[in-house]
């Protein structure tokens, strides 16, 4: 994998990891990671900054970086744009990892198949108009009554979602990420360097600072 140059743009900070009784600290040098840079939506409004990308089973950020930008080193761009700080918990799990996670969290497969919640199903009248949105949390005994276009009284019952299905959904949502259009990767890198040098974005910076 190509060594990412992003981190070399930032200075080191002296970070205190311990303090003795005399008040003297033990410091280590770390990179200044305490500001998050994100692309600005008000720049290049006439173009599309982002593309929706579906993370395949077991696919890593560095693999997507190589596929989209021709270089593995831009994996941090993917994480930064999607606001991912805790990779282990915020990046989608592979199918094998998900199975292990569910078993570990719920303790057994029978427990994983127990009810997590009840929710509504999308309900339309005979005119095709949605009268009840889907995936609203409700009680098990919830019944939604509505009058159809001809005046007929109808009802909609909730459905159960198991712990297993719930975790699958959560992981599925994580699989839909945004990636920076490849045409802007050089602009993004340029403004990272500008920020790192001046500690402030330029007047027409491609990035915003998020504390």
PDB file of C-alpha atoms in Angstrom, residues 57-177:
ATOM      1  CA  UNK A  57     -18.978  -7.510   1.466  1.00  0.00           C
ATOM      2  CA  UNK A  58     -15.629  -7.229   3.255  1.00  0.00           C
ATOM      3  CA  UNK A  59     -14.419  -4.293   1.140  1.00  0.00           C
ATOM      4  CA  UNK A  60     -11.907  -2.003   2.868  1.00  0.00           C
ATOM      5  CA  UNK A  61     -11.382   1.768   2.462  1.00  0.00           C
ATOM      6  CA  UNK A  62      -7.950   1.271   0.885  1.00  0.00           C
ATOM      7  CA  UNK A  63      -9.442  -1.052  -1.732  1.00  0.00           C
ATOM      8  CA  UNK A  64     -12.123   1.485  -2.610  1.00  0.00           C
ATOM      9  CA  UNK A  65      -9.470   4.208  -2.744  1.00  0.00           C
ATOM     10  CA  UNK A  66      -7.474   2.213  -5.291  1.00  0.00           C
ATOM     11  CA  UNK A  67     -10.589   1.465  -7.329  1.00  0.00           C
ATOM     12  CA  UNK A  68     -11.762   5.099  -7.415  1.00  0.00           C
ATOM     13  CA  UNK A  69      -8.514   7.099  -7.312  1.00  0.00           C
ATOM     14  CA  UNK A  70      -5.895   4.652  -8.546  1.00  0.00           C
ATOM     15  CA  UNK A  71      -4.026   4.816  -5.234  1.00  0.00           C
ATOM     16  CA  UNK A  72      -4.668   3.169  -1.853  1.00  0.00           C
ATOM     17  CA  UNK A  73      -3.383   6.152   0.131  1.00  0.00           C
ATOM     18  CA  UNK A  74      -6.640   8.120  -0.105  1.00  0.00           C
ATOM     19  CA  UNK A  75      -8.518   5.759   2.205  1.00  0.00           C
ATOM     20  CA  UNK A  76      -8.533   8.537   4.814  1.00  0.00           C
ATOM     21  CA  UNK A  77     -10.493  10.757   2.394  1.00  0.00           C
ATOM     22  CA  UNK A  78     -13.309   8.204   2.396  1.00  0.00           C
ATOM     23  CA  UNK A  79     -13.326   8.044   6.182  1.00  0.00           C
ATOM     24  CA  UNK A  80     -13.144  11.812   6.567  1.00  0.00           C
ATOM     25  CA  UNK A  81     -15.928  12.615   4.113  1.00  0.00           C
ATOM     26  CA  UNK A  82     -18.248  10.143   5.822  1.00  0.00           C
ATOM     27  CA  UNK A  83     -17.354  11.388   9.295  1.00  0.00           C
ATOM     28  CA  UNK A  84     -15.975   8.007  10.324  1.00  0.00           C
ATOM     29  CA  UNK A  85     -13.757   8.314  13.378  1.00  0.00           C
ATOM     30  CA  UNK A  86     -14.188   4.892  14.967  1.00  0.00           C
ATOM     31  CA  UNK A  87     -13.460   2.548  12.063  1.00  0.00           C
ATOM     32  CA  UNK A  88     -14.245  -0.652  13.980  1.00  0.00           C
ATOM     33  CA  UNK A  89     -17.757   0.501  14.864  1.00  0.00           C
ATOM     34  CA  UNK A  90     -18.643   2.803  11.967  1.00  0.00           C
ATOM     35  CA  UNK A  91     -17.413   0.900   8.916  1.00  0.00           C
ATOM     36  CA  UNK A  92     -19.701  -1.908   7.646  1.00  0.00           C
ATOM     37  CA  UNK A  93     -18.823  -5.395   8.808  1.00  0.00           C
ATOM     38  CA  UNK A  94     -18.327  -8.271   6.405  1.00  0.00           C
ATOM     39  CA  UNK A  95     -20.974 -11.001   6.504  1.00  0.00           C
ATOM     40  CA  UNK A  96     -18.652 -13.204   8.567  1.00  0.00           C
ATOM     41  CA  UNK A  97     -17.823 -10.378  10.976  1.00  0.00           C
ATOM     42  CA  UNK A  98     -21.505  -9.489  11.299  1.00  0.00           C
ATOM     43  CA  UNK A  99     -22.419 -13.047  12.251  1.00  0.00           C
ATOM     44  CA  UNK A 100     -19.727 -13.063  14.930  1.00  0.00           C
ATOM     45  CA  UNK A 101     -20.819  -9.644  16.206  1.00  0.00           C
ATOM     46  CA  UNK A 102     -24.473 -10.657  16.502  1.00  0.00           C
ATOM     47  CA  UNK A 103     -23.635 -13.901  18.307  1.00  0.00           C
ATOM     48  CA  UNK A 104     -21.330 -12.053  20.690  1.00  0.00           C
ATOM     49  CA  UNK A 105     -23.864  -9.290  21.392  1.00  0.00           C
ATOM     50  CA  UNK A 106     -26.922 -11.481  21.954  1.00  0.00           C
ATOM     51  CA  UNK A 107     -25.207 -14.580  23.318  1.00  0.00           C
ATOM     52  CA  UNK A 108     -26.969 -17.194  21.213  1.00  0.00           C
ATOM     53  CA  UNK A 109     -28.806 -17.616  17.935  1.00  0.00           C
ATOM     54  CA  UNK A 110     -32.179 -18.139  19.657  1.00  0.00           C
ATOM     55  CA  UNK A 111     -31.660 -14.817  21.436  1.00  0.00           C
ATOM     56  CA  UNK A 112     -30.695 -13.184  18.141  1.00  0.00           C
ATOM     57  CA  UNK A 113     -34.014 -14.352  16.692  1.00  0.00           C
ATOM     58  CA  UNK A 114     -36.048 -12.763  19.482  1.00  0.00           C
ATOM     59  CA  UNK A 115     -38.107  -9.618  18.958  1.00  0.00           C
ATOM     60  CA  UNK A 116     -36.167  -6.369  18.785  1.00  0.00           C
ATOM     61  CA  UNK A 117     -39.187  -4.203  17.995  1.00  0.00           C
ATOM     62  CA  UNK A 118     -42.444  -3.992  16.093  1.00  0.00           C
ATOM     63  CA  UNK A 119     -42.845  -1.577  13.220  1.00  0.00           C
ATOM     64  CA  UNK A 120     -45.311  -0.367  10.629  1.00  0.00           C
ATOM     65  CA  UNK A 121     -45.371  -1.462   7.011  1.00  0.00           C
ATOM     66  CA  UNK A 122     -45.900   1.042   4.235  1.00  0.00           C
ATOM     67  CA  UNK A 123     -49.610   1.221   3.607  1.00  0.00           C
ATOM     68  CA  UNK A 124     -51.256   2.773   0.552  1.00  0.00           C
ATOM     69  CA  UNK A 125     -54.872   3.343  -0.270  1.00  0.00           C
ATOM     70  CA  UNK A 126     -56.405   2.231  -3.552  1.00  0.00           C
ATOM     71  CA  UNK A 127     -55.269   5.507  -5.167  1.00  0.00           C
ATOM     72  CA  UNK A 128     -51.640   4.670  -4.419  1.00  0.00           C
ATOM     73  CA  UNK A 129     -51.309   7.346  -1.747  1.00  0.00           C
ATOM     74  CA  UNK A 130     -49.197   6.409   1.288  1.00  0.00           C
ATOM     75  CA  UNK A 131     -51.366   6.689   4.379  1.00  0.00           C
ATOM     76  CA  UNK A 132     -48.878   5.085   6.769  1.00  0.00           C
ATOM     77  CA  UNK A 133     -45.064   5.243   6.397  1.00  0.00           C
ATOM     78  CA  UNK A 134     -42.966   2.146   6.947  1.00  0.00           C
ATOM     79  CA  UNK A 135     -40.509   1.377   9.752  1.00  0.00           C
ATOM     80  CA  UNK A 136     -42.172   3.423  12.493  1.00  0.00           C
ATOM     81  CA  UNK A 137     -41.647   1.833  15.904  1.00  0.00           C
ATOM     82  CA  UNK A 138     -44.985   0.806  17.422  1.00  0.00           C
ATOM     83  CA  UNK A 139     -46.390  -1.522  20.065  1.00  0.00           C
ATOM     84  CA  UNK A 140     -47.181  -5.129  19.244  1.00  0.00           C
ATOM     85  CA  UNK A 141     -50.934  -4.494  19.497  1.00  0.00           C
ATOM     86  CA  UNK A 142     -50.847  -1.403  17.264  1.00  0.00           C
ATOM     87  CA  UNK A 143     -53.541  -1.258  14.578  1.00  0.00           C
ATOM     88  CA  UNK A 144     -53.815   1.550  12.069  1.00  0.00           C
ATOM     89  CA  UNK A 145     -57.297   2.193  10.741  1.00  0.00           C
ATOM     90  CA  UNK A 146     -57.913   4.284   7.658  1.00  0.00           C
ATOM     91  CA  UNK A 147     -60.727   5.003   5.251  1.00  0.00           C
ATOM     92  CA  UNK A 148     -60.049   4.024   1.661  1.00  0.00           C
ATOM     93  CA  UNK A 149     -60.947   6.322  -1.229  1.00  0.00           C
ATOM     94  CA  UNK A 150     -64.370   4.640  -1.523  1.00  0.00           C
ATOM     95  CA  UNK A 151     -65.028   5.012   2.190  1.00  0.00           C
ATOM     96  CA  UNK A 152     -64.231   1.423   3.130  1.00  0.00           C
ATOM     97  CA  UNK A 153     -62.615   1.141   6.562  1.00  0.00           C
ATOM     98  CA  UNK A 154     -59.347  -0.750   6.355  1.00  0.00           C
ATOM     99  CA  UNK A 155     -56.515  -1.511   8.771  1.00  0.00           C
ATOM    100  CA  UNK A 156     -52.803  -2.166   8.807  1.00  0.00           C
ATOM    101  CA  UNK A 157     -50.983  -4.366  11.316  1.00  0.00           C
ATOM    102  CA  UNK A 158     -47.335  -4.086  12.383  1.00  0.00           C
ATOM    103  CA  UNK A 159     -44.589  -6.609  11.680  1.00  0.00           C
ATOM    104  CA  UNK A 160     -41.877  -7.913  13.959  1.00  0.00           C
ATOM    105  CA  UNK A 161     -38.189  -7.174  13.479  1.00  0.00           C
ATOM    106  CA  UNK A 162     -35.795  -9.554  15.193  1.00  0.00           C
ATOM    107  CA  UNK A 163     -32.496  -8.640  16.793  1.00  0.00           C
ATOM    108  CA  UNK A 164     -30.745 -10.308  13.867  1.00  0.00           C
ATOM    109  CA  UNK A 165     -32.724  -8.345  11.283  1.00  0.00           C
ATOM    110  CA  UNK A 166     -32.135  -5.108  13.170  1.00  0.00           C
ATOM    111  CA  UNK A 167     -28.351  -5.586  13.179  1.00  0.00           C
ATOM    112  CA  UNK A 168     -28.436  -6.466   9.484  1.00  0.00           C
ATOM    113  CA  UNK A 169     -30.238  -3.218   8.755  1.00  0.00           C
ATOM    114  CA  UNK A 170     -27.786  -1.156  10.773  1.00  0.00           C
ATOM    115  CA  UNK A 171     -24.879  -2.728   8.916  1.00  0.00           C
ATOM    116  CA  UNK A 172     -26.628  -2.243   5.568  1.00  0.00           C
ATOM    117  CA  UNK A 173     -27.039   1.485   6.219  1.00  0.00           C
ATOM    118  CA  UNK A 174     -23.327   1.749   6.938  1.00  0.00           C
ATOM    119  CA  UNK A 175     -22.634   0.200   3.532  1.00  0.00           C
ATOM    120  CA  UNK A 176     -24.020   3.240   1.721  1.00  0.00           C
ATOM    121  CA  UNK A 177     -21.266   5.848   1.773  1.00  0.00           C
TER     122      UNK A 177
END
